[in-house]
Amino acid sequence: MNMDFNSAEKLLELCEQNQLPISEVMRQRECILGEMPRDAADHRMNKAWEIMRTSATQPLKKPIKSMGGLIGGEAKKLEAHYGRKKSICGDVLGKAMTYAMAVLEVNASMGLIVAAPTAGSAGVVPGMMLALQECYRISDQRIIDALYNAGAVGYLAMRNATVAGAVGGCQAEIGVASAMAASAAVELMGGTPQQCLDAASTVLMNMLGLVCDPVGGLVEYPCQNRNAAGVANALVAAEMALSGIHQLIPFDQMLDTMYTVGRHLPAELRETALGGCAATPAACAACGHCG
């Protein structure tokens, strides 16, 4: 059976024809194209999930200073704030923000992470998945299913647009990561394939035009903050989709739009550290890289 797809439209057709969720279509695609049995594919995804979980929790036990010195300890502060019952975000978002920021600490200190889809946006998917797992007592197997769903969205973005900040700005990194997380969350909470892609499309719409402006050229700041914001955006989009709010613009069209907008961003706003936050006096003073 051919389970390959090159667009969200084709993916939805496969889901409808075979009465399968996005996760299962993506799993079967991986097995067929990778010439591997189901167990082997799941084993590989489980390994990725274990790395995600470790990177999301390690800095909460022992905060890590980044190589550039711009971040370190932020996730622990969020956890402590949540523990004091001072959080205004609620359980899922409070936990998801904490875990997302923790992953960026691990990444910026040269630790082991899973690029999802990039290193600079690696906290959004695990942050969302781990928060939902803890708040709703979801099994690892169901999380693994959801990660296949996220993988399908990431694959479409890489195939038909970009996930590189140097090409499309941060909308391509955090934007796609958030779209992946939103789609996975919708399936995890019982949504349909159409609702999954509605959520992914909503995310890209809400983050359209987000620039990539790393202070000092380091994947630390504002990257870590944007991983937390990306989780929030994903949660909003997922909630809207699950409530039955339909997205006017299909995911394929939003991907095209994101890619077009990214190519129109000036070079200074595409990972060069020459514009945006990176060019502010405070950022220049912090990293000492400005002339």
PDB file of N, CA, C and O in Angstrom, residues 117 121 124 169-181 200 203-204 207 210 230 233 258:
ATOM      1  N   PRO A 117      11.676  20.999  14.673  1.00  0.00           N
ATOM      2  CA  PRO A 117      12.505  20.400  13.616  1.00  0.00           C
ATOM      3  C   PRO A 117      13.956  20.874  13.632  1.00  0.00           C
ATOM      4  O   PRO A 117      14.785  20.352  12.904  1.00  0.00           O
ATOM      5  N   SER A 121      14.543  25.346  17.962  1.00  0.00           N
ATOM      6  CA  SER A 121      13.108  25.227  18.267  1.00  0.00           C
ATOM      7  C   SER A 121      12.795  23.885  18.915  1.00  0.00           C
ATOM      8  O   SER A 121      11.651  23.439  18.930  1.00  0.00           O
ATOM      9  N   VAL A 124       9.714  23.047  21.873  1.00  0.00           N
ATOM     10  CA  VAL A 124       8.266  23.194  21.748  1.00  0.00           C
ATOM     11  C   VAL A 124       7.537  21.849  21.772  1.00  0.00           C
ATOM     12  O   VAL A 124       6.599  21.652  22.562  1.00  0.00           O
ATOM     13  N   GLY A 169      13.409  32.907   8.477  1.00  0.00           N
ATOM     14  CA  GLY A 169      13.190  33.574   9.746  1.00  0.00           C
ATOM     15  C   GLY A 169      12.721  32.602  10.822  1.00  0.00           C
ATOM     16  O   GLY A 169      12.590  31.401  10.583  1.00  0.00           O
ATOM     17  N   CYS A 170      12.438  33.141  12.006  1.00  0.00           N
ATOM     18  CA  CYS A 170      12.032  32.278  13.114  1.00  0.00           C
ATOM     19  C   CYS A 170      10.638  31.693  12.902  1.00  0.00           C
ATOM     20  O   CYS A 170      10.280  30.701  13.520  1.00  0.00           O
ATOM     21  N   GLN A 171       9.843  32.295  12.028  1.00  0.00           N
ATOM     22  CA  GLN A 171       8.536  31.714  11.691  1.00  0.00           C
ATOM     23  C   GLN A 171       8.716  30.315  11.113  1.00  0.00           C
ATOM     24  O   GLN A 171       7.819  29.468  11.232  1.00  0.00           O
ATOM     25  N   ALA A 172       9.878  30.062  10.498  1.00  0.00           N
ATOM     26  CA  ALA A 172      10.152  28.751   9.918  1.00  0.00           C
ATOM     27  C   ALA A 172      10.651  27.764  10.969  1.00  0.00           C
ATOM     28  O   ALA A 172      10.504  26.548  10.794  1.00  0.00           O
ATOM     29  N   GLU A 173      11.232  28.263  12.041  1.00  0.00           N
ATOM     30  CA  GLU A 173      11.737  27.375  13.089  1.00  0.00           C
ATOM     31  C   GLU A 173      10.701  27.206  14.199  1.00  0.00           C
ATOM     32  O   GLU A 173      10.082  26.156  14.331  1.00  0.00           O
ATOM     33  N   ILE A 174      10.489  28.242  14.990  1.00  0.00           N
ATOM     34  CA  ILE A 174       9.496  28.157  16.057  1.00  0.00           C
ATOM     35  C   ILE A 174       8.099  27.977  15.471  1.00  0.00           C
ATOM     36  O   ILE A 174       7.265  27.254  16.028  1.00  0.00           O
ATOM     37  N   GLY A 175       7.841  28.607  14.339  1.00  0.00           N
ATOM     38  CA  GLY A 175       6.527  28.475  13.710  1.00  0.00           C
ATOM     39  C   GLY A 175       6.212  27.037  13.357  1.00  0.00           C
ATOM     40  O   GLY A 175       5.136  26.521  13.692  1.00  0.00           O
ATOM     41  N   VAL A 176       7.133  26.367  12.687  1.00  0.00           N
ATOM     42  CA  VAL A 176       6.898  24.969  12.300  1.00  0.00           C
ATOM     43  C   VAL A 176       6.887  24.061  13.530  1.00  0.00           C
ATOM     44  O   VAL A 176       6.061  23.145  13.629  1.00  0.00           O
ATOM     45  N   ALA A 177       7.789  24.299  14.479  1.00  0.00           N
ATOM     46  CA  ALA A 177       7.793  23.496  15.707  1.00  0.00           C
ATOM     47  C   ALA A 177       6.450  23.595  16.410  1.00  0.00           C
ATOM     48  O   ALA A 177       5.903  22.598  16.897  1.00  0.00           O
ATOM     49  N   SER A 178       5.900  24.793  16.467  1.00  0.00           N
ATOM     50  CA  SER A 178       4.613  25.004  17.117  1.00  0.00           C
ATOM     51  C   SER A 178       3.479  24.360  16.334  1.00  0.00           C
ATOM     52  O   SER A 178       2.521  23.830  16.920  1.00  0.00           O
ATOM     53  N   ALA A 179       3.583  24.383  15.007  1.00  0.00           N
ATOM     54  CA  ALA A 179       2.584  23.712  14.175  1.00  0.00           C
ATOM     55  C   ALA A 179       2.620  22.205  14.413  1.00  0.00           C
ATOM     56  O   ALA A 179       1.575  21.539  14.492  1.00  0.00           O
ATOM     57  N   MET A 180       3.822  21.659  14.530  1.00  0.00           N
ATOM     58  CA  MET A 180       3.985  20.238  14.826  1.00  0.00           C
ATOM     59  C   MET A 180       3.357  19.890  16.172  1.00  0.00           C
ATOM     60  O   MET A 180       2.616  18.901  16.305  1.00  0.00           O
ATOM     61  N   ALA A 181       3.642  20.714  17.175  1.00  0.00           N
ATOM     62  CA  ALA A 181       3.124  20.467  18.523  1.00  0.00           C
ATOM     63  C   ALA A 181       1.606  20.583  18.572  1.00  0.00           C
ATOM     64  O   ALA A 181       0.930  19.784  19.227  1.00  0.00           O
ATOM     65  N   ALA A 200      -2.424  23.363  12.906  1.00  0.00           N
ATOM     66  CA  ALA A 200      -1.102  23.666  12.355  1.00  0.00           C
ATOM     67  C   ALA A 200      -1.143  24.924  11.500  1.00  0.00           C
ATOM     68  O   ALA A 200      -0.228  25.759  11.545  1.00  0.00           O
ATOM     69  N   VAL A 203      -1.418  28.073  13.689  1.00  0.00           N
ATOM     70  CA  VAL A 203      -0.122  28.421  14.274  1.00  0.00           C
ATOM     71  C   VAL A 203       0.710  29.254  13.310  1.00  0.00           C
ATOM     72  O   VAL A 203       1.252  30.304  13.676  1.00  0.00           O
ATOM     73  N   LEU A 204       0.848  28.776  12.082  1.00  0.00           N
ATOM     74  CA  LEU A 204       1.657  29.506  11.107  1.00  0.00           C
ATOM     75  C   LEU A 204       1.084  30.889  10.843  1.00  0.00           C
ATOM     76  O   LEU A 204       1.831  31.863  10.677  1.00  0.00           O
ATOM     77  N   MET A 207       2.056  33.204  13.697  1.00  0.00           N
ATOM     78  CA  MET A 207       3.488  33.490  13.838  1.00  0.00           C
ATOM     79  C   MET A 207       4.103  33.999  12.534  1.00  0.00           C
ATOM     80  O   MET A 207       5.325  34.118  12.418  1.00  0.00           O
ATOM     81  N   LEU A 210       7.610  36.238  11.857  1.00  0.00           N
ATOM     82  CA  LEU A 210       8.526  36.248  12.991  1.00  0.00           C
ATOM     83  C   LEU A 210       9.974  36.150  12.512  1.00  0.00           C
ATOM     84  O   LEU A 210      10.350  35.231  11.793  1.00  0.00           O
ATOM     85  N   GLY A 230       6.132  29.695  21.729  1.00  0.00           N
ATOM     86  CA  GLY A 230       5.669  28.751  20.715  1.00  0.00           C
ATOM     87  C   GLY A 230       4.734  27.711  21.285  1.00  0.00           C
ATOM     88  O   GLY A 230       3.743  27.318  20.648  1.00  0.00           O
ATOM     89  N   ASN A 233       1.376  29.369  21.754  1.00  0.00           N
ATOM     90  CA  ASN A 233       0.699  29.503  20.465  1.00  0.00           C
ATOM     91  C   ASN A 233       0.110  28.162  20.023  1.00  0.00           C
ATOM     92  O   ASN A 233      -1.028  28.093  19.547  1.00  0.00           O
ATOM     93  N   MET A 258       4.044  31.209   4.322  1.00  0.00           N
ATOM     94  CA  MET A 258       5.174  31.356   5.240  1.00  0.00           C
ATOM     95  C   MET A 258       6.495  31.398   4.490  1.00  0.00           C
ATOM     96  O   MET A 258       7.367  32.227   4.761  1.00  0.00           O
TER      97      MET A 258
END
